[in-house]
Tab-separated table of C-alpha atoms and ligand atoms in Angstrom:
chain	number	residue	atom	x	y	z
H	1	UNK	CA	24.474	144.353	84.861
H	2	UNK	CA	27.685	146.043	83.714
H	3	UNK	CA	28.038	147.174	80.103
H	4	UNK	CA	30.794	144.609	79.507
H	5	UNK	CA	28.641	141.718	80.811
H	6	UNK	CA	25.656	142.897	78.769
H	7	UNK	CA	27.662	142.865	75.558
H	8	UNK	CA	29.232	139.465	76.281
H	9	UNK	CA	25.716	138.077	76.818
H	10	UNK	CA	24.538	139.689	73.595
H	11	UNK	CA	27.409	138.188	71.600
H	12	UNK	CA	26.643	134.686	72.881
H	13	UNK	CA	22.949	135.154	72.076
H	14	UNK	CA	23.449	136.644	68.627
H	15	UNK	CA	26.194	134.267	67.528
H	16	UNK	CA	25.187	130.786	68.675
H	17	UNK	CA	27.547	127.873	67.975
H	18	UNK	CA	30.604	130.115	67.716
H	19	UNK	CA	32.470	129.187	70.932
H	20	UNK	CA	35.871	130.463	69.794
H	21	UNK	CA	34.356	133.847	68.970
H	22	UNK	CA	32.654	133.968	72.387
H	23	UNK	CA	35.974	133.075	74.025
H	24	UNK	CA	37.880	135.822	72.203
H	25	UNK	CA	35.239	138.484	72.951
H	26	UNK	CA	35.086	137.436	76.587
H	27	UNK	CA	38.858	137.512	76.965
H	28	UNK	CA	39.131	140.974	75.405
H	29	UNK	CA	36.118	142.622	77.050
H	30	UNK	CA	36.874	141.209	80.513
H	31	UNK	CA	40.297	142.771	80.369
H	32	UNK	CA	38.869	146.104	79.197
H	33	UNK	CA	36.610	146.456	82.246
H	34	UNK	CA	38.660	149.229	83.851
H	35	UNK	CA	38.716	151.408	80.749
H	36	UNK	CA	35.059	150.692	79.866
H	37	UNK	CA	33.876	151.414	83.416
H	38	UNK	CA	35.775	154.699	83.385
H	39	UNK	CA	33.938	155.798	80.195
H	40	UNK	CA	30.707	153.849	80.582
H	41	UNK	CA	28.215	156.639	79.903
H	42	UNK	CA	29.837	157.764	76.660
H	43	UNK	CA	30.585	154.247	75.428
H	44	UNK	CA	27.001	153.105	76.037
H	45	UNK	CA	25.566	156.151	74.294
H	46	UNK	CA	27.842	155.609	71.310
H	47	UNK	CA	27.301	151.797	71.390
H	48	UNK	CA	31.070	151.413	71.173
H	49	UNK	CA	31.186	147.782	72.282
H	50	UNK	CA	28.212	146.675	70.158
H	51	UNK	CA	29.909	148.203	67.132
H	52	UNK	CA	33.244	146.630	68.042
H	53	UNK	CA	31.885	143.068	68.307
H	54	UNK	CA	29.893	143.268	65.064
H	55	UNK	CA	31.957	142.864	61.899
H	56	UNK	CA	31.476	145.708	59.415
H	57	UNK	CA	30.886	143.030	56.773
H	58	UNK	CA	31.239	139.278	56.304
H	59	UNK	CA	31.257	137.102	53.203
H	60	UNK	CA	30.618	133.372	52.943
H	61	UNK	CA	30.928	131.809	49.531
H	62	UNK	CA	31.068	128.570	47.553
H	63	UNK	CA	34.475	127.421	46.292
H	64	UNK	CA	34.062	124.716	43.627
H	65	UNK	CA	37.177	123.133	42.118
H	66	UNK	CA	38.129	120.003	40.193
H	67	UNK	CA	40.397	117.369	41.780
H	68	UNK	CA	42.956	115.196	39.974
H	69	UNK	CA	40.379	112.479	39.340
H	70	UNK	CA	38.148	114.917	37.513
H	71	UNK	CA	35.610	115.132	40.354
H	72	UNK	CA	34.163	118.449	41.471
H	73	UNK	CA	34.863	119.315	45.105
H	74	UNK	CA	33.091	122.089	47.001
H	75	UNK	CA	34.523	124.033	49.936
H	76	UNK	CA	33.265	127.082	51.793
H	77	UNK	CA	35.200	130.356	51.702
H	78	UNK	CA	35.001	133.204	54.231
H	79	UNK	CA	36.193	136.783	54.556
H	80	UNK	CA	35.252	138.815	57.592
H	81	UNK	CA	35.974	142.548	57.355
H	82	UNK	CA	35.815	143.363	61.019
H	83	UNK	CA	36.963	146.907	61.615
H	84	UNK	CA	38.462	149.556	59.334
H	85	UNK	CA	38.681	152.445	61.808
H	86	UNK	CA	42.451	152.794	61.552
H	87	UNK	CA	43.183	151.432	58.070
H	88	UNK	CA	42.310	148.897	55.350
H	89	UNK	CA	41.301	145.459	56.655
H	90	UNK	CA	44.345	143.272	57.138
H	91	UNK	CA	44.550	139.660	58.283
H	92	UNK	CA	45.425	136.201	57.012
H	93	UNK	CA	43.626	133.461	55.125
H	94	UNK	CA	43.438	130.152	56.986
H	95	UNK	CA	43.080	126.917	55.012
H	96	UNK	CA	42.247	124.104	57.418
H	97	UNK	CA	39.351	121.631	57.741
H	98	UNK	CA	38.453	123.106	61.147
H	99	UNK	CA	37.672	126.532	59.640
H	100	UNK	CA	34.163	127.857	60.165
H	101	UNK	CA	32.629	131.307	60.552
H	102	UNK	CA	33.134	131.368	64.339
H	103	UNK	CA	36.855	130.670	64.026
H	104	UNK	CA	37.297	133.324	61.346
H	105	UNK	CA	35.386	135.807	63.511
H	106	UNK	CA	37.504	135.055	66.580
H	107	UNK	CA	40.638	135.584	64.530
H	108	UNK	CA	39.301	138.744	62.876
H	109	UNK	CA	38.267	140.210	66.222
H	110	UNK	CA	41.699	139.577	67.753
H	111	UNK	CA	43.289	141.026	64.626
H	112	UNK	CA	41.722	144.459	65.265
H	113	UNK	CA	43.690	144.905	68.478
H	114	UNK	CA	46.842	143.251	67.220
H	115	UNK	CA	46.986	145.499	64.188
H	116	UNK	CA	46.342	148.551	66.311
H	117	UNK	CA	49.178	147.558	68.661
H	118	UNK	CA	51.697	147.565	65.808
H	119	UNK	CA	51.241	151.343	65.545
H	120	UNK	CA	50.714	150.940	61.778
H	121	UNK	CA	47.574	152.006	59.841
H	122	UNK	CA	45.842	148.639	59.402
H	123	UNK	CA	42.304	147.553	60.312
H	124	UNK	CA	41.210	144.050	61.315
H	125	UNK	CA	39.980	141.225	59.055
H	126	UNK	CA	40.416	137.495	58.525
H	127	UNK	CA	39.381	134.843	56.038
H	128	UNK	CA	39.922	131.320	54.876
H	129	UNK	CA	38.280	128.077	53.969
H	130	UNK	CA	37.636	124.568	55.279
H	131	UNK	CA	39.826	123.290	52.405
H	132	UNK	CA	42.578	120.925	53.576
H	133	UNK	CA	45.825	121.479	51.617
H	134	UNK	CA	47.367	118.333	53.117
H	135	UNK	CA	47.859	115.546	50.604
H	136	UNK	CA	46.752	117.672	47.628
H	137	UNK	CA	48.801	117.920	44.450
H	138	UNK	CA	50.151	121.296	43.319
H	139	UNK	CA	47.551	121.334	40.564
H	140	UNK	CA	44.736	120.761	43.058
H	141	UNK	CA	46.085	123.534	45.308
H	142	UNK	CA	46.161	125.875	42.311
H	143	UNK	CA	42.628	124.907	41.267
H	144	UNK	CA	41.352	125.629	44.758
H	145	UNK	CA	43.266	128.918	45.129
H	146	UNK	CA	42.077	130.199	41.751
H	147	UNK	CA	38.469	129.374	42.525
H	148	UNK	CA	38.745	130.909	45.998
H	149	UNK	CA	40.190	134.125	44.558
H	150	UNK	CA	37.638	134.265	41.736
H	151	UNK	CA	35.080	135.108	44.409
H	152	UNK	CA	37.277	136.844	46.984
H	153	UNK	CA	38.654	139.349	44.444
H	154	UNK	CA	35.292	141.138	44.431
H	155	UNK	CA	35.781	142.283	48.005
H	156	UNK	CA	39.480	143.067	48.380
H	157	UNK	CA	42.017	145.591	47.042
H	158	UNK	CA	45.266	147.323	47.986
H	159	UNK	CA	43.371	150.188	49.670
H	160	UNK	CA	40.402	148.237	51.028
H	161	UNK	CA	41.363	144.780	52.281
H	162	UNK	CA	44.765	143.115	52.041
H	163	UNK	CA	44.772	139.411	53.057
H	164	UNK	CA	47.915	137.450	53.963
H	165	UNK	CA	48.953	133.888	54.819
H	166	UNK	CA	47.995	131.885	57.894
H	167	UNK	CA	47.764	128.182	58.700
H	168	UNK	CA	47.788	126.303	55.397
H	169	UNK	CA	48.393	129.423	53.305
H	170	UNK	CA	52.067	129.833	52.524
H	171	UNK	CA	54.046	131.346	49.653
H	172	UNK	CA	52.729	128.791	47.132
H	173	UNK	CA	49.069	129.532	47.861
H	174	UNK	CA	49.616	133.314	47.978
H	175	UNK	CA	51.312	133.087	44.557
H	176	UNK	CA	48.381	131.264	42.962
H	177	UNK	CA	45.890	133.672	44.529
H	178	UNK	CA	47.861	136.751	43.460
H	179	UNK	CA	48.040	135.470	39.879
H	180	UNK	CA	44.291	134.962	39.768
H	181	UNK	CA	43.543	138.385	41.288
H	182	UNK	CA	45.767	140.079	38.701
H	183	UNK	CA	44.149	138.134	35.888
H	184	UNK	CA	40.575	138.943	36.857
H	185	UNK	CA	40.973	142.495	38.117
H	186	UNK	CA	43.665	143.501	35.641
H	187	UNK	CA	45.707	145.424	38.195
H	188	UNK	CA	49.133	144.772	39.585
H	189	UNK	CA	48.858	145.979	43.151
H	190	UNK	CA	49.806	144.927	46.671
H	191	UNK	CA	46.507	143.170	47.316
H	192	UNK	CA	48.090	140.279	49.220
H	193	UNK	CA	51.111	140.126	51.496
H	194	UNK	CA	53.448	137.216	52.012
H	195	UNK	CA	54.221	137.333	48.286
H	196	UNK	CA	57.356	135.848	46.738
H	197	UNK	CA	60.355	138.159	46.491
H	198	UNK	CA	60.225	138.201	42.687
H	199	UNK	CA	56.763	139.798	42.625
H	200	UNK	CA	56.558	142.309	45.445
H	201	UNK	CA	57.195	140.314	48.610
H	202	UNK	CA	59.218	141.730	51.472
H	203	UNK	CA	62.474	140.331	52.718
H	204	UNK	CA	62.098	139.070	56.308
H	205	UNK	CA	58.316	138.531	56.002
H	206	UNK	CA	58.818	134.762	56.192
H	207	UNK	CA	60.819	135.089	59.386
H	208	UNK	CA	58.816	137.977	60.859
H	209	UNK	CA	56.292	136.323	63.170
H	210	UNK	CA	58.803	133.962	64.781
H	211	UNK	CA	61.554	136.579	64.981
H	212	UNK	CA	59.124	139.186	66.321
H	213	UNK	CA	57.933	136.741	68.985
H	214	UNK	CA	61.496	136.435	70.229
H	215	UNK	CA	62.182	140.190	70.102
H	216	UNK	CA	59.153	140.796	72.315
H	217	UNK	CA	59.974	137.872	74.609
H	218	UNK	CA	63.545	139.104	74.985
H	219	UNK	CA	62.330	142.589	75.922
H	220	UNK	CA	59.728	141.237	78.373
H	221	UNK	CA	62.352	139.087	80.091
H	222	UNK	CA	64.876	141.936	80.161
H	223	UNK	CA	62.372	144.347	81.737
H	224	UNK	CA	61.714	141.734	84.414
H	225	UNK	CA	65.392	141.182	85.188
H	226	UNK	CA	65.679	137.922	83.239
H	227	UNK	CA	67.504	136.803	80.116
H	228	UNK	CA	66.657	134.726	77.062
H	229	UNK	CA	70.332	133.907	76.662
H	230	UNK	CA	70.922	130.512	78.266
H	231	UNK	CA	67.204	129.729	78.664
H	232	UNK	CA	65.698	126.338	77.794
H	233	UNK	CA	62.699	126.837	75.512
H	234	UNK	CA	59.781	124.588	74.543
H	235	UNK	CA	58.164	125.395	71.195
H	236	UNK	CA	54.995	123.764	69.865
H	237	UNK	CA	54.170	123.538	66.165
H	238	UNK	CA	56.627	123.141	63.332
H	239	UNK	CA	55.172	125.525	60.786
H	240	UNK	CA	56.222	129.019	59.785
H	241	UNK	CA	55.967	130.615	63.230
H	242	UNK	CA	57.560	127.703	65.106
H	243	UNK	CA	60.502	127.328	62.730
H	244	UNK	CA	61.573	130.982	62.822
H	245	UNK	CA	60.869	131.319	66.547
H	246	UNK	CA	63.215	128.378	67.066
H	247	UNK	CA	65.844	129.915	64.804
H	248	UNK	CA	65.799	133.341	66.490
H	249	UNK	CA	65.709	131.814	69.998
H	250	UNK	CA	68.869	129.919	69.163
H	251	UNK	CA	70.496	133.044	67.696
H	252	UNK	CA	69.765	134.779	71.005
H	253	UNK	CA	71.515	132.020	72.948
H	254	UNK	CA	68.559	129.887	74.061
H	255	UNK	CA	68.226	126.140	73.598
H	256	UNK	CA	64.946	124.993	72.002
H	257	UNK	CA	64.236	121.371	72.923
H	258	UNK	CA	60.782	120.626	71.468
H	259	UNK	CA	58.635	121.078	68.350
H	260	UNK	CA	55.378	119.370	67.368
H	261	UNK	CA	52.825	118.858	64.628
H	262	UNK	CA	49.240	117.672	64.625
H	263	UNK	CA	50.250	114.016	64.994
H	264	UNK	CA	53.171	114.071	67.418
H	265	UNK	CA	56.085	115.898	68.995
H	266	UNK	CA	59.844	115.862	69.263
H	267	UNK	CA	62.001	116.135	72.358
H	268	UNK	CA	65.561	116.876	71.335
H	269	UNK	CA	67.712	117.527	74.442
H	270	UNK	CA	70.657	118.550	72.242
H	271	UNK	CA	68.577	121.412	70.825
H	272	UNK	CA	66.440	121.396	67.668
H	273	UNK	CA	68.413	121.265	64.424
H	274	UNK	CA	66.687	124.101	62.506
H	275	UNK	CA	68.239	123.265	59.148
H	276	UNK	CA	66.939	119.707	59.397
H	277	UNK	CA	63.523	120.893	60.593
H	278	UNK	CA	63.275	123.267	57.604
H	279	UNK	CA	64.259	120.480	55.233
H	280	UNK	CA	61.569	118.165	56.662
H	281	UNK	CA	58.786	120.738	56.930
H	282	UNK	CA	59.440	123.372	54.249
H	283	UNK	CA	61.021	121.268	51.502
H	284	UNK	CA	59.695	117.728	51.921
H	285	UNK	CA	56.447	118.783	53.663
H	286	UNK	CA	56.841	115.583	55.700
H	287	UNK	CA	55.928	114.488	59.239
H	288	UNK	CA	58.186	114.915	62.270
H	289	UNK	CA	58.956	111.202	62.247
H	290	UNK	CA	61.374	112.070	59.424
H	291	UNK	CA	63.150	114.558	61.678
H	292	UNK	CA	63.498	111.890	64.378
H	293	UNK	CA	64.750	109.337	61.860
H	294	UNK	CA	67.557	111.683	60.775
H	295	UNK	CA	68.587	112.921	64.227
H	296	UNK	CA	69.863	110.390	66.797
H	297	UNK	CA	69.378	112.739	69.796
H	298	UNK	CA	65.661	113.267	69.030
H	299	UNK	CA	62.834	111.322	70.634
H	300	UNK	CA	59.504	111.193	68.785
H	301	UNK	CA	56.226	110.821	70.706
H	302	UNK	CA	52.737	110.390	69.290
H	303	UNK	CA	50.005	112.842	70.376
H	304	UNK	CA	50.495	115.894	72.599
H	305	UNK	CA	53.117	116.397	75.294
H	306	UNK	CA	55.384	119.363	74.591
H	307	UNK	CA	54.378	121.176	77.808
H	308	UNK	CA	55.434	118.248	80.010
H	309	UNK	CA	59.096	119.040	79.278
H	310	UNK	CA	60.966	121.205	81.782
H	311	UNK	CA	61.695	124.659	80.376
H	312	UNK	CA	62.226	128.302	81.313
H	313	UNK	CA	60.211	129.720	78.431
H	314	UNK	CA	57.238	128.191	76.591
H	315	UNK	CA	56.295	129.384	73.100
H	316	UNK	CA	53.025	127.879	71.815
H	317	UNK	CA	53.225	128.320	68.025
H	318	UNK	CA	50.740	125.783	66.600
H	319	UNK	CA	47.050	126.635	66.945
H	320	UNK	CA	44.235	127.815	69.242
H	321	UNK	CA	43.585	126.168	72.622
H	322	UNK	CA	46.648	123.937	72.547
H	323	UNK	CA	47.862	124.866	76.041
H	324	UNK	CA	45.300	123.768	78.632
H	325	UNK	CA	45.027	124.207	82.393
H	326	UNK	CA	46.791	120.874	82.952
H	327	UNK	CA	49.598	121.982	80.653
H	328	UNK	CA	49.877	125.261	82.566
H	329	UNK	CA	50.117	123.326	85.833
H	330	UNK	CA	52.917	121.176	84.402
H	331	UNK	CA	54.798	124.259	83.192
H	332	UNK	CA	54.530	125.973	86.588
H	333	UNK	CA	55.565	122.804	88.426
H	334	UNK	CA	58.632	122.623	86.177
H	335	UNK	CA	59.677	126.209	86.956
H	336	UNK	CA	58.670	127.934	83.699
H	337	UNK	CA	59.111	131.729	84.011
H	338	UNK	CA	57.506	132.985	80.787
H	339	UNK	CA	54.934	132.023	78.165
H	340	UNK	CA	54.682	134.022	74.939
H	341	UNK	CA	52.056	133.113	72.369
H	342	UNK	CA	53.297	132.674	68.811
H	343	UNK	CA	49.958	131.238	67.694
H	344	UNK	CA	46.589	132.981	68.004
H	345	UNK	CA	44.872	132.192	71.335
H	346	UNK	CA	46.826	128.954	71.948
H	347	UNK	CA	46.307	129.221	75.718
H	348	UNK	CA	42.878	128.547	77.182
H	349	UNK	CA	41.439	131.229	79.472
H	350	UNK	CA	41.800	129.140	82.628
H	351	UNK	CA	45.389	128.257	81.719
H	352	UNK	CA	46.235	131.933	81.196
H	353	UNK	CA	44.780	132.841	84.574
H	354	UNK	CA	46.670	130.010	86.264
H	355	UNK	CA	49.968	131.080	84.720
H	356	UNK	CA	49.457	134.721	85.694
H	357	UNK	CA	48.423	133.818	89.267
H	358	UNK	CA	51.577	131.761	89.601
H	359	UNK	CA	53.858	134.587	88.565
H	360	UNK	CA	54.610	133.404	85.037
H	361	UNK	CA	55.189	136.315	82.635
H	362	UNK	CA	52.519	135.964	79.952
H	363	UNK	CA	52.621	137.719	76.565
H	364	UNK	CA	49.340	137.298	74.626
H	365	UNK	CA	49.419	136.446	70.938
H	366	UNK	CA	47.893	139.670	69.768
H	367	UNK	CA	51.078	141.395	70.956
H	368	UNK	CA	53.649	138.625	70.779
H	369	UNK	CA	52.858	137.440	67.240
H	370	UNK	CA	52.147	140.890	65.787
H	371	UNK	CA	55.503	140.853	63.986
H	372	UNK	CA	53.924	139.013	61.063
H	373	UNK	CA	51.224	141.532	60.372
H	374	UNK	CA	53.576	144.423	61.124
H	375	UNK	CA	55.949	143.192	58.439
H	376	UNK	CA	52.997	142.657	56.123
H	377	UNK	CA	52.228	146.332	56.603
H	378	UNK	CA	55.873	147.074	55.766
H	379	UNK	CA	55.374	144.985	52.613
H	380	UNK	CA	52.358	147.184	51.768
H	381	UNK	CA	54.503	150.292	52.232
H	382	UNK	CA	57.201	148.920	49.918
H	383	UNK	CA	54.545	148.005	47.314
H	384	UNK	CA	53.056	151.497	47.501
H	385	UNK	CA	56.382	153.196	46.945
H	386	UNK	CA	57.431	150.456	44.468
H	387	UNK	CA	60.700	149.882	46.291
H	388	UNK	CA	62.245	146.976	48.196
H	389	UNK	CA	64.076	147.365	51.450
H	390	UNK	CA	67.010	145.196	52.568
H	391	UNK	CA	66.583	142.322	55.020
H	392	UNK	CA	68.447	144.289	57.687
H	393	UNK	CA	66.223	147.352	57.184
H	394	UNK	CA	63.017	145.344	57.573
H	395	UNK	CA	64.387	143.281	60.468
H	396	UNK	CA	65.496	146.361	62.375
H	397	UNK	CA	62.092	148.042	61.859
H	398	UNK	CA	60.469	144.791	63.073
H	399	UNK	CA	62.606	144.746	66.191
H	400	UNK	CA	61.732	148.381	66.983
H	401	UNK	CA	58.041	147.660	66.485
H	402	UNK	CA	58.120	144.636	68.829
H	403	UNK	CA	60.045	146.473	71.529
H	404	UNK	CA	57.584	149.398	71.257
H	405	UNK	CA	54.613	147.040	71.455
H	406	UNK	CA	55.954	145.593	74.685
H	407	UNK	CA	56.431	149.040	76.232
H	408	UNK	CA	52.981	150.201	75.077
H	409	UNK	CA	51.252	147.294	76.733
H	410	UNK	CA	53.438	147.503	79.806
H	411	UNK	CA	52.542	151.210	80.152
H	412	UNK	CA	48.823	150.607	79.538
H	413	UNK	CA	48.768	147.890	82.211
H	414	UNK	CA	50.442	150.255	84.676
H	415	UNK	CA	48.000	153.103	83.888
H	416	UNK	CA	45.076	150.856	84.839
H	417	UNK	CA	46.646	149.410	88.007
H	418	UNK	CA	47.393	146.071	86.426
H	419	UNK	CA	51.170	146.171	86.385
H	420	UNK	CA	52.647	143.032	84.817
H	421	UNK	CA	49.301	141.921	83.368
H	422	UNK	CA	50.214	142.054	79.697
H	423	UNK	CA	46.855	140.645	78.577
H	424	UNK	CA	45.088	143.649	80.053
H	425	UNK	CA	47.828	145.949	78.760
H	426	UNK	CA	47.645	144.611	75.187
H	427	UNK	CA	43.879	144.816	74.986
H	428	UNK	CA	43.710	148.317	76.441
H	429	UNK	CA	46.551	149.681	74.298
H	430	UNK	CA	45.015	148.181	71.134
H	431	UNK	CA	41.482	149.262	72.065
H	432	UNK	CA	42.260	152.904	72.909
H	433	UNK	CA	43.510	153.771	69.434
H	434	UNK	CA	40.683	151.976	67.613
H	435	UNK	CA	37.976	153.549	69.764
H	436	UNK	CA	39.499	156.980	69.394
H	437	UNK	CA	39.394	156.590	65.590
H	438	UNK	CA	35.849	155.149	65.657
H	439	UNK	CA	34.504	158.012	67.737
H	440	UNK	CA	36.248	160.595	65.554
H	441	UNK	CA	34.617	159.105	62.437
H	442	UNK	CA	31.076	159.345	63.802
H	443	UNK	CA	28.383	156.679	63.600
H	444	UNK	CA	29.613	154.274	60.964
K	501	NDP	P1	51.592	126.606	59.661
K	501	NDP	O1	50.480	126.020	58.884
K	501	NDP	O2	52.857	126.951	58.976
K	501	NDP	O3	51.954	125.655	60.901
K	501	NDP	C1	51.023	125.287	61.850
K	501	NDP	C2	51.661	124.284	62.768
K	501	NDP	O4	50.755	123.950	63.805
K	501	NDP	C3	51.994	122.971	62.068
K	501	NDP	O5	53.103	122.393	62.710
K	501	NDP	C4	50.726	122.142	62.319
K	501	NDP	O6	50.945	120.748	62.255
K	501	NDP	C5	50.395	122.568	63.726
K	501	NDP	N1	48.947	122.430	63.953
K	501	NDP	C6	47.943	122.967	63.218
K	501	NDP	N2	46.741	122.600	63.709
K	501	NDP	C7	47.022	121.818	64.767
K	501	NDP	C8	46.216	121.128	65.699
K	501	NDP	N3	44.878	121.185	65.623
K	501	NDP	N4	46.853	120.429	66.668
K	501	NDP	C9	48.209	120.381	66.747
K	501	NDP	N5	49.015	121.012	65.890
K	501	NDP	C10	48.434	121.714	64.926
K	501	NDP	O7	50.973	127.890	60.393
K	501	NDP	P2	51.719	129.127	61.021
K	501	NDP	O8	52.998	128.707	61.637
K	501	NDP	O9	51.722	130.212	60.014
K	501	NDP	O10	50.676	129.573	62.147
K	501	NDP	C11	50.700	129.015	63.455
K	501	NDP	C12	49.865	129.876	64.362
K	501	NDP	O11	50.393	131.206	64.377
K	501	NDP	C13	48.384	130.040	63.981
K	501	NDP	O12	47.620	130.190	65.148
K	501	NDP	C14	48.392	131.347	63.207
K	501	NDP	O13	47.114	131.960	63.209
K	501	NDP	C15	49.393	132.131	64.026
K	501	NDP	N6	49.995	133.261	63.339
K	501	NDP	C16	50.710	133.080	62.180
K	501	NDP	C17	51.301	134.156	61.580
K	501	NDP	C18	52.175	134.009	60.398
K	501	NDP	O14	52.793	135.008	59.990
K	501	NDP	N7	52.330	132.833	59.830
K	501	NDP	C19	51.113	135.529	62.096
K	501	NDP	C20	50.427	135.576	63.362
K	501	NDP	C21	49.864	134.484	63.925
K	501	NDP	P3	50.557	119.963	60.898
K	501	NDP	O15	51.636	120.303	59.923
K	501	NDP	O16	50.535	118.537	61.316
K	501	NDP	O17	49.202	120.477	60.504
């Protein structure tokens, strides 16, 4: 049995009931076959893959808090510190009822390669809780965040582990967590990113993941003789990534015709009104039915359906496994030329393969959505030098990073005879740097 297959089998055996983690490991290791086979003897001897798939450390903790009725609620918190070969652990905190250890591990594992691809000195980690922020009062959110940080603060720090936002963790939650960290640890340091501008946040961090997704997509299309300008785009989700992906796509001359949330989706043939979407989602924190009610050209549909709409470019920006094989078939049948993942692992493995086999350009999330973590690393740099850069400065660094990421993965794919396979390219390019650093640091 090949080394790759052995390790995949081991991961499934050692981590039962963690299907998302198995899926992420399988996707990464399968695409690393060429580079692993070429170095098999050394990698086996050094147990490179076994070390890579085992987090350096993982924490699971109780998060008790008091709701508005005076009742005690208990959630579970997680932080997985996956790999620190190239820098302090870095990765978001997800607050969603679906969160469990397997999901945090899948995200943390992917984060290693994504962070490496940015070219910045950040290792891979991820955390979160099964807490559901939906429908909670501000006071309840604060109570949860303070309790969560009371435990988490023992394991993180500006030079060890720097968490950020993710699904359910926005500026409000980061603010409450930062306040609690400062209070308990007594230090004012860049321990979290995604902070408000008045206390160490970076301009353009809010926009970074969505904008970065479009910078990479634009470059991928350009290098394949195509153009984002004039393209029809389907976006899923209506959170942070989706909103700013929609905004930048429109700035680049594309027309975005869909967005969605966990209950339904919008088809707006006139093009999504970003200002209205921001008002509904960022200010009122309401459902998309409110968008439809205020916009005569918009049609609201219950359930899923974004990928049934004809488009040139599809940008899944909601959550994992939201673009299935059937969705991929519909996209291909409708002439879609490119899919770039704004969310983490939104496309199932069989859907990815189908898209690639049918000539659709496919940019995996670990490259395409790396703009968020890259700008988080820029926030860390600004915190370290106690300076703030302008929006334009951060945005132009972000654009350079995204364009470089695309060329790195394009080059890596070509070096291993997989031209145009950006999944292989992203995994190899991310892997090479991490493994080089791991081997240089000895057995640790
Ligand atoms: P938000 O919480 O801001 O938005 C998530 C969006 O996805 C919402 O519209 C939400 O709808 C929808 N959604 C969530 N779960 C489901 C589900 N099970 N089915 C259908 N829709 C769902 O998160 P972000 O925009 O920050 O993150 C989106 C994705 O991008 C995630 O995969 C995240 O890991 C990834 N990502 C985010 C980065 C960032 O900087 N924010 C950086 C890199 C990756 P509803 O409001 O109804 O829940």
